[in-house]
Short mmCIF file of C-alpha atoms in Angstrom, two decimals:
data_model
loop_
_atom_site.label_atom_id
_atom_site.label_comp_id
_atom_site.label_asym_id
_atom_site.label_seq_id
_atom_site.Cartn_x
_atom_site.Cartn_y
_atom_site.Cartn_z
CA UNK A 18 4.52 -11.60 -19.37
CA UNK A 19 4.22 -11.34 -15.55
CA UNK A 20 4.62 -14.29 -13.34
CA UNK A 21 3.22 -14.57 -9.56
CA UNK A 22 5.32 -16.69 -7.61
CA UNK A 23 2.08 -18.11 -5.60
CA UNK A 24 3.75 -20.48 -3.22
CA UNK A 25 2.55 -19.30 0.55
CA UNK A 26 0.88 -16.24 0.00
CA UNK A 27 -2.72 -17.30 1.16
CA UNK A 28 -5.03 -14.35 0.62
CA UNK A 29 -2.36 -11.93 -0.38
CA UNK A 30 -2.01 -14.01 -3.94
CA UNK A 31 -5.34 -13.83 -4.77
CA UNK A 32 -5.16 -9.77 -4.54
CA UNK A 33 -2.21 -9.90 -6.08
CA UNK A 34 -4.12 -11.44 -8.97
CA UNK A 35 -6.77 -9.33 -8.62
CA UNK A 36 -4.71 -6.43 -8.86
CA UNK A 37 -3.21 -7.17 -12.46
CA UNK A 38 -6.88 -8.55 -13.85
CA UNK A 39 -7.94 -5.03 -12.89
CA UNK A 40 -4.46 -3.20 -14.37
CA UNK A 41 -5.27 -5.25 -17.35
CA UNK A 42 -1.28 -6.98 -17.03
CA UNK A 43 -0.52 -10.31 -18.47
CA UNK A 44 0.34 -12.78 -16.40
CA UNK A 45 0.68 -16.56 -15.84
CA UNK A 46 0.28 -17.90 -11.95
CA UNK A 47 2.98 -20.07 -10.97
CA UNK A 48 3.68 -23.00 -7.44
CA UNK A 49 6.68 -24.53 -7.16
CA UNK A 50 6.81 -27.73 -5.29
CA UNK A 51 9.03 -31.42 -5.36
CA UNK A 52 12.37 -29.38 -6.21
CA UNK A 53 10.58 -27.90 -9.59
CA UNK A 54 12.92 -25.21 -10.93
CA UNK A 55 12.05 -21.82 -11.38
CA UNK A 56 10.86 -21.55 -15.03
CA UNK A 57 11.38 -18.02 -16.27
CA UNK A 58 11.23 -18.70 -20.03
CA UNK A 59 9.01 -15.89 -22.01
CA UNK A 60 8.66 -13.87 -18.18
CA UNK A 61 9.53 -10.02 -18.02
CA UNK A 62 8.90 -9.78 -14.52
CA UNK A 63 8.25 -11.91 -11.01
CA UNK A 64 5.87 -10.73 -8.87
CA UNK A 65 5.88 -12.17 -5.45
CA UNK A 66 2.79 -11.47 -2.93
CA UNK A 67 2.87 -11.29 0.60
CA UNK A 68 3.39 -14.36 3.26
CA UNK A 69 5.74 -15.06 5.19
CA UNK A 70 9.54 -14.97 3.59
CA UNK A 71 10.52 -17.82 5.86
CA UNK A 72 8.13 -20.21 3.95
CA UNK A 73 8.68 -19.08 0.53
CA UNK A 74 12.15 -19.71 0.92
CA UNK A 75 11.90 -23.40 1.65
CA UNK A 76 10.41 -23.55 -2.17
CA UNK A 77 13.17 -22.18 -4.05
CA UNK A 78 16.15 -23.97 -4.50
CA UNK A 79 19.31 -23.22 -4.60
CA UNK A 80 19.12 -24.08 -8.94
CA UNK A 81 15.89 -21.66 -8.91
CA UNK A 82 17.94 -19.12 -7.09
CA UNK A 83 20.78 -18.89 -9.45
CA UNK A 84 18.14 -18.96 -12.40
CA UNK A 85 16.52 -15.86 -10.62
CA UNK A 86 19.70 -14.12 -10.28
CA UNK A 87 20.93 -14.89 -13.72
CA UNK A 88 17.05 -13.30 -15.14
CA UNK A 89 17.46 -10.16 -13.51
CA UNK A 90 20.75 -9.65 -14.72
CA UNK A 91 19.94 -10.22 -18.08
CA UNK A 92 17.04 -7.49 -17.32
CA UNK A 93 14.28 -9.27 -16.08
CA UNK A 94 12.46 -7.57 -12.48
CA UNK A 95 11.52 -8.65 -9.73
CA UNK A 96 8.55 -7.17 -7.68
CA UNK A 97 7.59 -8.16 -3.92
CA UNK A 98 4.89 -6.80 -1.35
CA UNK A 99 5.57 -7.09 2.28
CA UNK A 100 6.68 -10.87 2.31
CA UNK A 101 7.79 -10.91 -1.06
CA UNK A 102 10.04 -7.55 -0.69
CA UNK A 103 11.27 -9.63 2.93
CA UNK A 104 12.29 -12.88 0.44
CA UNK A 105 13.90 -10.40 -1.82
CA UNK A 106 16.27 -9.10 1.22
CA UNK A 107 19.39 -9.95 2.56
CA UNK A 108 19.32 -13.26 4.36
CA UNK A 109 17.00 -14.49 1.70
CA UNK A 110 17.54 -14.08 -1.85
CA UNK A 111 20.22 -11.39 -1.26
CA UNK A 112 18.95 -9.68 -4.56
CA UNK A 113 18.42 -6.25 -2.74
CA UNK A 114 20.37 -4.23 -0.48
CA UNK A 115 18.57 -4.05 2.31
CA UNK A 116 17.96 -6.09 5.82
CA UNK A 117 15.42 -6.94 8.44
CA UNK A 118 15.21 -3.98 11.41
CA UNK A 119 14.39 -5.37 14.46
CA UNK A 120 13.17 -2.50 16.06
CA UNK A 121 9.88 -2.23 14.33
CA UNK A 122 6.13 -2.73 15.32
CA UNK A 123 5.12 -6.31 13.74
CA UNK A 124 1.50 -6.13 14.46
CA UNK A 125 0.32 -2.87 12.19
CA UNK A 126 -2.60 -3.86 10.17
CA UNK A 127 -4.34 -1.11 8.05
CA UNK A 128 -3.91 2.59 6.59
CA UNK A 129 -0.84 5.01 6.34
CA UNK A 130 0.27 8.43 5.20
CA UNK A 131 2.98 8.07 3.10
CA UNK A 132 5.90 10.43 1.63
CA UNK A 133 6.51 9.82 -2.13
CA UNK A 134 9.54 10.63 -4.11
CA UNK A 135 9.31 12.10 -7.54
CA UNK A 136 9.16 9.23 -9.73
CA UNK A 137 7.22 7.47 -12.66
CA UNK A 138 6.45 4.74 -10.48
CA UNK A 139 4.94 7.40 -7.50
CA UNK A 140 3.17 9.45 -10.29
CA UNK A 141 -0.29 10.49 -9.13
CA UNK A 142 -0.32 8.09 -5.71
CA UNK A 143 -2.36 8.96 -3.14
CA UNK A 144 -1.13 9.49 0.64
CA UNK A 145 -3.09 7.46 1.86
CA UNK A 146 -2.19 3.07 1.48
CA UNK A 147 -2.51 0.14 3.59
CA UNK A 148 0.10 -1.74 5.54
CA UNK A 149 -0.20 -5.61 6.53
CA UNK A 150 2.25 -6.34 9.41
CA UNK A 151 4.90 -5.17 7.31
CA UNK A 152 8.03 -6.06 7.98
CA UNK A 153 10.83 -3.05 8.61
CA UNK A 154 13.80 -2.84 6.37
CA UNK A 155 17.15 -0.86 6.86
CA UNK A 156 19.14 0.36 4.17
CA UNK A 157 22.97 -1.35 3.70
CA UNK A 158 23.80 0.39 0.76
CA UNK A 159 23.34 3.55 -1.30
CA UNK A 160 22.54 1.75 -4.84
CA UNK A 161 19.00 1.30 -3.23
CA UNK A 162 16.76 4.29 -4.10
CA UNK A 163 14.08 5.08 -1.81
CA UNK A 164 10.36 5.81 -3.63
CA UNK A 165 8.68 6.27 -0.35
CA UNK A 166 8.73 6.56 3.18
CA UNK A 167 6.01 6.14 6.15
CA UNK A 168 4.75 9.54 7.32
CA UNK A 169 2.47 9.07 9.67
CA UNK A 170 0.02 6.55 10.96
CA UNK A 171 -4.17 6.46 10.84
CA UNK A 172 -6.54 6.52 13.66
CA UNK A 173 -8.52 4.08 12.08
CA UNK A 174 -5.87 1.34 12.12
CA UNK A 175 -4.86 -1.64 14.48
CA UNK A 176 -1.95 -2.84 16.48
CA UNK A 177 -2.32 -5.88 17.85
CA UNK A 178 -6.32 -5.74 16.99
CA UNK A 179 -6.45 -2.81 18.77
CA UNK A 180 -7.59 0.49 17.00
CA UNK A 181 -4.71 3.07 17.42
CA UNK A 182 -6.04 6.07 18.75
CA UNK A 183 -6.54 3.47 21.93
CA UNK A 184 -3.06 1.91 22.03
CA UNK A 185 -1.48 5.66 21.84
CA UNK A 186 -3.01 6.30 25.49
CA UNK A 187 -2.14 2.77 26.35
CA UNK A 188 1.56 3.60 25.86
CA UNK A 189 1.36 6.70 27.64
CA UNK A 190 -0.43 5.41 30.89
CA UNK A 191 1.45 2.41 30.94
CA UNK A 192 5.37 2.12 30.58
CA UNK A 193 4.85 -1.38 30.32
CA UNK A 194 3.21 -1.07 26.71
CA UNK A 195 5.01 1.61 25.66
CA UNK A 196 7.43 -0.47 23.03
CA UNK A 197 4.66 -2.78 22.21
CA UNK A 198 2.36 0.08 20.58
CA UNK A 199 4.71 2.30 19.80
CA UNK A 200 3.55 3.59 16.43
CA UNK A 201 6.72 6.01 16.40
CA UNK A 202 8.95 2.84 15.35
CA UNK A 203 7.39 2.89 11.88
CA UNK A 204 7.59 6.61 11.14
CA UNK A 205 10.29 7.67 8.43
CA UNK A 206 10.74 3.67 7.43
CA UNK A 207 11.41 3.35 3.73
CA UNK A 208 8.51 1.61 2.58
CA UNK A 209 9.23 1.53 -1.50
CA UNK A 210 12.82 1.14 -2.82
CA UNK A 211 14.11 0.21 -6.12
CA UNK A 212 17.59 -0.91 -7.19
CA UNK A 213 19.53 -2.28 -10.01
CA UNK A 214 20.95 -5.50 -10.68
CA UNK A 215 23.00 -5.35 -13.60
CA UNK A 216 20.62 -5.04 -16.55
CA UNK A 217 17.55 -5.76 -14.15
CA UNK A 218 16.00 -4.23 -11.27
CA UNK A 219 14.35 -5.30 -7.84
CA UNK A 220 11.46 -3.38 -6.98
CA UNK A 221 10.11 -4.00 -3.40
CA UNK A 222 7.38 -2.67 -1.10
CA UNK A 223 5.65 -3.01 2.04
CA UNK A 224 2.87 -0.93 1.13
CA UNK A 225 0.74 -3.29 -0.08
CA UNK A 226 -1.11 -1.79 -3.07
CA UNK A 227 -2.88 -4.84 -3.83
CA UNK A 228 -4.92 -4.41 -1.01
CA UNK A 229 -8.91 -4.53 -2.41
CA UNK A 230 -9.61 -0.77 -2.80
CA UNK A 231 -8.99 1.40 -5.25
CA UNK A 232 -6.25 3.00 -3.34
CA UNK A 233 -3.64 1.22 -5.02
CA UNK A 234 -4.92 0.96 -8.28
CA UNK A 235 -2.93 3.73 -9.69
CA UNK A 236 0.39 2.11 -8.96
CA UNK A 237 -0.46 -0.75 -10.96
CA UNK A 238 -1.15 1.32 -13.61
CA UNK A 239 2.08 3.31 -13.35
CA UNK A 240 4.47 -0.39 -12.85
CA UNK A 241 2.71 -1.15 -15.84
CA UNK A 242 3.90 1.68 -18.36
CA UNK A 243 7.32 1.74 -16.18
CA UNK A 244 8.67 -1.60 -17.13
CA UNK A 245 6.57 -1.54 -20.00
CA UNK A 246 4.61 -4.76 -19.31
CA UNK A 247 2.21 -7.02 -22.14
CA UNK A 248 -1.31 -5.69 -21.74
CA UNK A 249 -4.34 -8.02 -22.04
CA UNK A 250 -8.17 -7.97 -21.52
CA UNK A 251 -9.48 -10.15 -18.62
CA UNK A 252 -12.76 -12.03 -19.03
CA UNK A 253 -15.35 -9.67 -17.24
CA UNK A 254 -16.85 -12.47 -15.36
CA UNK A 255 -13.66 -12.88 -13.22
CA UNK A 256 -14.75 -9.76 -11.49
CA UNK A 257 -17.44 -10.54 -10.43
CA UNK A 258 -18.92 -13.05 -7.44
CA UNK A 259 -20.93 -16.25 -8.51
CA UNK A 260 -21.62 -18.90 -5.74
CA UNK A 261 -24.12 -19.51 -7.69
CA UNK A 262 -22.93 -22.21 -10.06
CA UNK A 263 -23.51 -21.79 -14.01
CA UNK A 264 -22.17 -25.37 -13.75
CA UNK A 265 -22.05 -27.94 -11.50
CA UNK A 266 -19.22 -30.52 -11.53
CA UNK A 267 -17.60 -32.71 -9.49
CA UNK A 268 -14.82 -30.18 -8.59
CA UNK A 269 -17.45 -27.69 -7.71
CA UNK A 270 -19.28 -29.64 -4.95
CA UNK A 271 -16.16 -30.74 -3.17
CA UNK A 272 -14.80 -27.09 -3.30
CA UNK A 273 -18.60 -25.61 -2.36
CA UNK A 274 -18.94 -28.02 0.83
CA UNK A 275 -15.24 -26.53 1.76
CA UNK A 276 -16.44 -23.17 1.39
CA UNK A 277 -19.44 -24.03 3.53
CA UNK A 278 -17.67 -25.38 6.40
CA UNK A 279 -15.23 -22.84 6.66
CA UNK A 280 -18.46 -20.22 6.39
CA UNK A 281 -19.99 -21.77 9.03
CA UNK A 282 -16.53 -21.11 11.26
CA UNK A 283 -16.56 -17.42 10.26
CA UNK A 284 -20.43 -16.83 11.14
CA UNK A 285 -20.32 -18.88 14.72
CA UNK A 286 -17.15 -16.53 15.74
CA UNK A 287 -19.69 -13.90 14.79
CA UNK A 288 -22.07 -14.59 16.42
CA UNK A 289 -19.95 -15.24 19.57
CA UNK A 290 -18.48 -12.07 19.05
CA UNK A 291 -14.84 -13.23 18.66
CA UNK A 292 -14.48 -12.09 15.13
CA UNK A 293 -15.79 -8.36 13.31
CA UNK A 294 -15.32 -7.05 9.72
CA UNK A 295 -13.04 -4.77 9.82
CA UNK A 296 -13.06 -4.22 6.20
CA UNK A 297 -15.24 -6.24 3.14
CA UNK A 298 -11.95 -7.92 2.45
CA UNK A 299 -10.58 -8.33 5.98
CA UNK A 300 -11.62 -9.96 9.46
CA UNK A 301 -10.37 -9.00 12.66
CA UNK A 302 -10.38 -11.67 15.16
CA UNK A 303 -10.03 -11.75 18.87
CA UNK A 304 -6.27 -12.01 20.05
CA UNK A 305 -5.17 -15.75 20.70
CA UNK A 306 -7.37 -17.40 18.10
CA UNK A 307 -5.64 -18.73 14.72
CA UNK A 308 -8.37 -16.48 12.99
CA UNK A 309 -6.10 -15.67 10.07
CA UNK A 310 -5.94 -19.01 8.64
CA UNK A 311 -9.46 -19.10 8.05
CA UNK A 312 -10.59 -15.86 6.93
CA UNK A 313 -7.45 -16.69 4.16
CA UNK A 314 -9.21 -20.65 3.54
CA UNK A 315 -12.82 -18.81 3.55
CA UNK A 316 -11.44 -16.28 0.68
CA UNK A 317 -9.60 -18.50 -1.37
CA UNK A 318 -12.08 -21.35 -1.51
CA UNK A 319 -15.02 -18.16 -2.33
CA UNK A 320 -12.71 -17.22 -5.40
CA UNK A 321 -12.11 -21.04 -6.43
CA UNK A 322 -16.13 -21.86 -6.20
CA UNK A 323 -16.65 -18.94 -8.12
CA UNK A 324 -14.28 -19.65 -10.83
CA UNK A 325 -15.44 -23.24 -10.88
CA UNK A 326 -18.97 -22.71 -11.02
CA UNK A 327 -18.82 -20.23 -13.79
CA UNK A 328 -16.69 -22.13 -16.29
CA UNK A 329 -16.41 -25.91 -17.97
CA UNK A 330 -12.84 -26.34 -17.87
CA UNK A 331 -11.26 -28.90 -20.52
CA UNK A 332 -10.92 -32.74 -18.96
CA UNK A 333 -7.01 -32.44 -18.76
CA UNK A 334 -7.32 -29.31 -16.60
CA UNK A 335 -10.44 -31.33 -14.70
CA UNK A 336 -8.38 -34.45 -13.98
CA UNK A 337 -5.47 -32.56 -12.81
CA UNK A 338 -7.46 -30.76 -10.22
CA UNK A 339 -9.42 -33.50 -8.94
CA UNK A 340 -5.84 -35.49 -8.60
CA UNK A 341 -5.32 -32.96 -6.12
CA UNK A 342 -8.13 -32.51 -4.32
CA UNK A 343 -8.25 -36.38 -3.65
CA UNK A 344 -5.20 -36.44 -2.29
CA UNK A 345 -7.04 -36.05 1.15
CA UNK A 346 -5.60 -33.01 2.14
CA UNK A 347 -8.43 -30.84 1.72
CA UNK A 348 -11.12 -32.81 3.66
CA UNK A 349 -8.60 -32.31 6.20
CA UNK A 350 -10.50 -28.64 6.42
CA UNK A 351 -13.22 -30.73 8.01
CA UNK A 352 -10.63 -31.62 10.51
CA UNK A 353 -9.13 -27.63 10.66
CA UNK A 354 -13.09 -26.56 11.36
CA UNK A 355 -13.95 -28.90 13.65
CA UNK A 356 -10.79 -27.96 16.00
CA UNK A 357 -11.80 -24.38 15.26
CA UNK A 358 -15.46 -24.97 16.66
CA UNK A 359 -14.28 -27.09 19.75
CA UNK A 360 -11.84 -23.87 20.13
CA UNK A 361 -14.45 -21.59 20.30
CA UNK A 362 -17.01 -23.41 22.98
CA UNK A 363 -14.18 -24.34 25.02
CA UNK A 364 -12.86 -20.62 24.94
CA UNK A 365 -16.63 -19.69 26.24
CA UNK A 366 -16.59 -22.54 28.97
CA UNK A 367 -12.98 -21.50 30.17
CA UNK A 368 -11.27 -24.79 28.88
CA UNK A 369 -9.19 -24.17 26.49
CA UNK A 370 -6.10 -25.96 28.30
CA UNK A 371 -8.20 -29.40 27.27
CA UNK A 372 -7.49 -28.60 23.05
CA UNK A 373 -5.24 -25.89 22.85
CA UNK A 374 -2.03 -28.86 22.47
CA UNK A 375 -3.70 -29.54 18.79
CA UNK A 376 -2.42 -26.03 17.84
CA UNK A 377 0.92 -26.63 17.11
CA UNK A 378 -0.38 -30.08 14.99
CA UNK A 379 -2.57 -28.05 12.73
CA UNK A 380 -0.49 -25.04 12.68
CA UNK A 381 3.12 -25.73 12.96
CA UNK A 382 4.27 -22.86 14.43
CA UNK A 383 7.57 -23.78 16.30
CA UNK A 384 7.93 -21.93 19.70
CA UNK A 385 10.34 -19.22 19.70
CA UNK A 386 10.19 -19.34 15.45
CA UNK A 387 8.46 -15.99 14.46
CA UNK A 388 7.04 -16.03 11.18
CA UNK A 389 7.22 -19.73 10.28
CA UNK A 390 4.02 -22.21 10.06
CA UNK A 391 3.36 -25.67 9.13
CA UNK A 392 1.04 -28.32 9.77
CA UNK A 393 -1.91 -29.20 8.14
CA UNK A 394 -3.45 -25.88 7.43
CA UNK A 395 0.08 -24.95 5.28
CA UNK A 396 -1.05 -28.67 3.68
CA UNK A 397 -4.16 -27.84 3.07
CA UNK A 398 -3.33 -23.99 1.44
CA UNK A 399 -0.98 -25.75 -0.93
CA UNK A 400 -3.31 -27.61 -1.91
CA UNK A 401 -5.64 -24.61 -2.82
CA UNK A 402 -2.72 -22.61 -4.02
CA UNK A 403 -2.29 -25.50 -6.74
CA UNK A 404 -5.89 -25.73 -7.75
CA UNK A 405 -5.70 -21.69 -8.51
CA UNK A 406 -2.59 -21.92 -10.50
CA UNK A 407 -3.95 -24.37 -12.45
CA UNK A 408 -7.55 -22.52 -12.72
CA UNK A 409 -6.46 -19.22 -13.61
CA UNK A 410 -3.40 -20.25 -16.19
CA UNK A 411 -6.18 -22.42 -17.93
CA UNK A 412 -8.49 -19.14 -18.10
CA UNK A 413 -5.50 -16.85 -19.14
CA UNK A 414 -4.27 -19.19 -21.73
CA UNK A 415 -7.52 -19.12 -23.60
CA UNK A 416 -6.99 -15.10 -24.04
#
């Protein structure tokens, strides 16, 4: 049995999810919150998506991270994309041997060419894969085996929401941008490593293979046969998209008029031309707009409307949910959309001095701390990341 350490990986957990329903891999979703120890009973393997490391850390504790250390030395694995390799690191966890570079380009979003080692878990990969704003590691120590390294960048991809083969004569007219595009600093990066712990092993990656195309697929399928992970059938409705509800319920209409709102966001930066899709799973927004944050609410609350209004879930699993969802922190995404809207007209009328001080109450994001956010939007995607624990380990359960 697989279990994905959910806690802060907005729309990274739900492809993370995604990816395993499609590998056909077992696996039980799992949040921790008030000082709840790690529970690794029954588990072969943690898989932790991507998010930011400096969050995820504030969720384990120092009990959970002796019970990690303890499963991977009695063989378990552990298994992190981008953020979750990051939390794995030294600084972190301290489970792998390798560290933070600070020489590296933090805004990359999109495709690579990468170099793979001879390995079961490279076996048939494609070249091609897709990069988040990965973070850069070094290597401290020899036990780590490198799987992969960056080879080259694509055309087609961003820095800084700007499409490459722009930003390369950028940096070469002006001096001044040079560091800030240059695409060299992630060429020859490792990018897949594996070591081992004792009787475990700590797999990590920034390559994020649970991005939603078939790209990646492959490597799921090879992790799977590697580390010999429990197989299992997922329901075929789970692939596909219902916002149409097969049932109606309480939970359904308070999730639904979520989704709405935050729909509404995403189509008026459309149609003010702040926002284009980049990709079917991805957004690109204009630079200085929070745009992130709701392209990951608008995804997650899609997946939880669908899920909700395709199945009747037992009363237990009902009242649980709607404990959460009246705890009033998700009708604070009224609140998040309303700010967003007053954001974008202001932004038009050249006033965005007269909101932009609500940024740091709805966001969190202390000056000068890179990587680190708060506020109510971290609130309110807790609060979501809950609901789809509890949704998909009911579902999963019944299999």
């Amino acid at each position: 049995m697989v279990k994905i350490l959910i806690n802060d990986s907005g729309m990274y957990g739900l492809w993370m999810i995604n990816a395993l329903i499609n590998s056909n891999i077992k696996f039980k979703v799992e949040f921790l919150s008030d000082d709840k120890i790690l529970d690794l009973k029954n588990t072969k393997a943690l898989f932790v998506p991507g998010g930011w490391a400096e969050n995820k850390i504030e969720n384990i504790s120092e009990k959970s991270k002796e019970t990690l250390r303890k499963f991977i030395e009695n063989g378990g694995i552990y298994f992190g994309i981008c953020g979750g390799a990051r939390l794995a690191s030294k600084g972190f966890l301290d489970l792998i041997n390798i560290q933070k570079d600070s020489e590296n380009l933090k805004n990359y979003s999109g495709p690579v060419m990468v170099n793979f080692s001879m390995h079961d878990l490279t076996k048939d990969l494609n070249e091609k894969q897709f990069i988040w704003f990965p973070p850069k590691f070094k290597i401290i120590d020899d036990k780590v085996k490198v799987l992969a390294t960056l080879k080259s960048v694509c055309s087609e991809a961003f820095v800084y929401g700007i499409p490459v083969r722009l930003t390369s004569k950028i940096a070469q007219k002006n001096e001044t941008y040079k560091n800030l595009f240059n695409t060299d600093l992630l060429v020859g990066s490792p990018v897949l490593m594996l070591e081992k712990l004792d009787f475990g092993e700590i797999l990590v990656s920034t390559i994020h293979f649970d991005t939603p195309t078939v790209d990646g697929s492959r490597f799921f399928h090879n992790l799977k046969y590697y580390f010999n992970l429990e197989e299992f059938i997922c329901p075929k409705f789970i692939n596909e998209v219902y916002l149409k509800p097969v049932c109606e319920n309480e939970i359904y209409k308070i999730l639904f008029q979520n989704y709405k709102r935050v729909s509404q966001i995403i189509n008026l930066a459309k149609r003010c031309m702040l926002i284009k899709k980049r990709y079917h799973f991805y957004y690109s927004w204009q630079s200085g707009f929070r745009g992130s944050e709701y392209q990951t609410l608008y995804f997650i609350l899609r997946e939880l409307v669908k899920l909700h209004g395709a199945i009747s879930f037992p009363k237990a699993v009902v009242n649980e949910i709607l404990y959460i969802l009246l705890d009033g922190y998700l009708e604070k995404i009224k609140e998040l959309t309303e700010y967003m809207e007053e954001r974008i007209i202001y932004f038009k009328l050249d006033k965005i001095d007269e909101i932009f001080e609500k940024e740091s109450l709805y966001f969190g994001h202390p000056k000068g701390v890179h990587g680190k956010y708060g506020g109510l939007y971290r609130k309110v995607l807790n609060c979501l990341e809950k609901i789809i624990c509890i949704s998909y380990n009911c579902i999963l359960e019944e299999r």
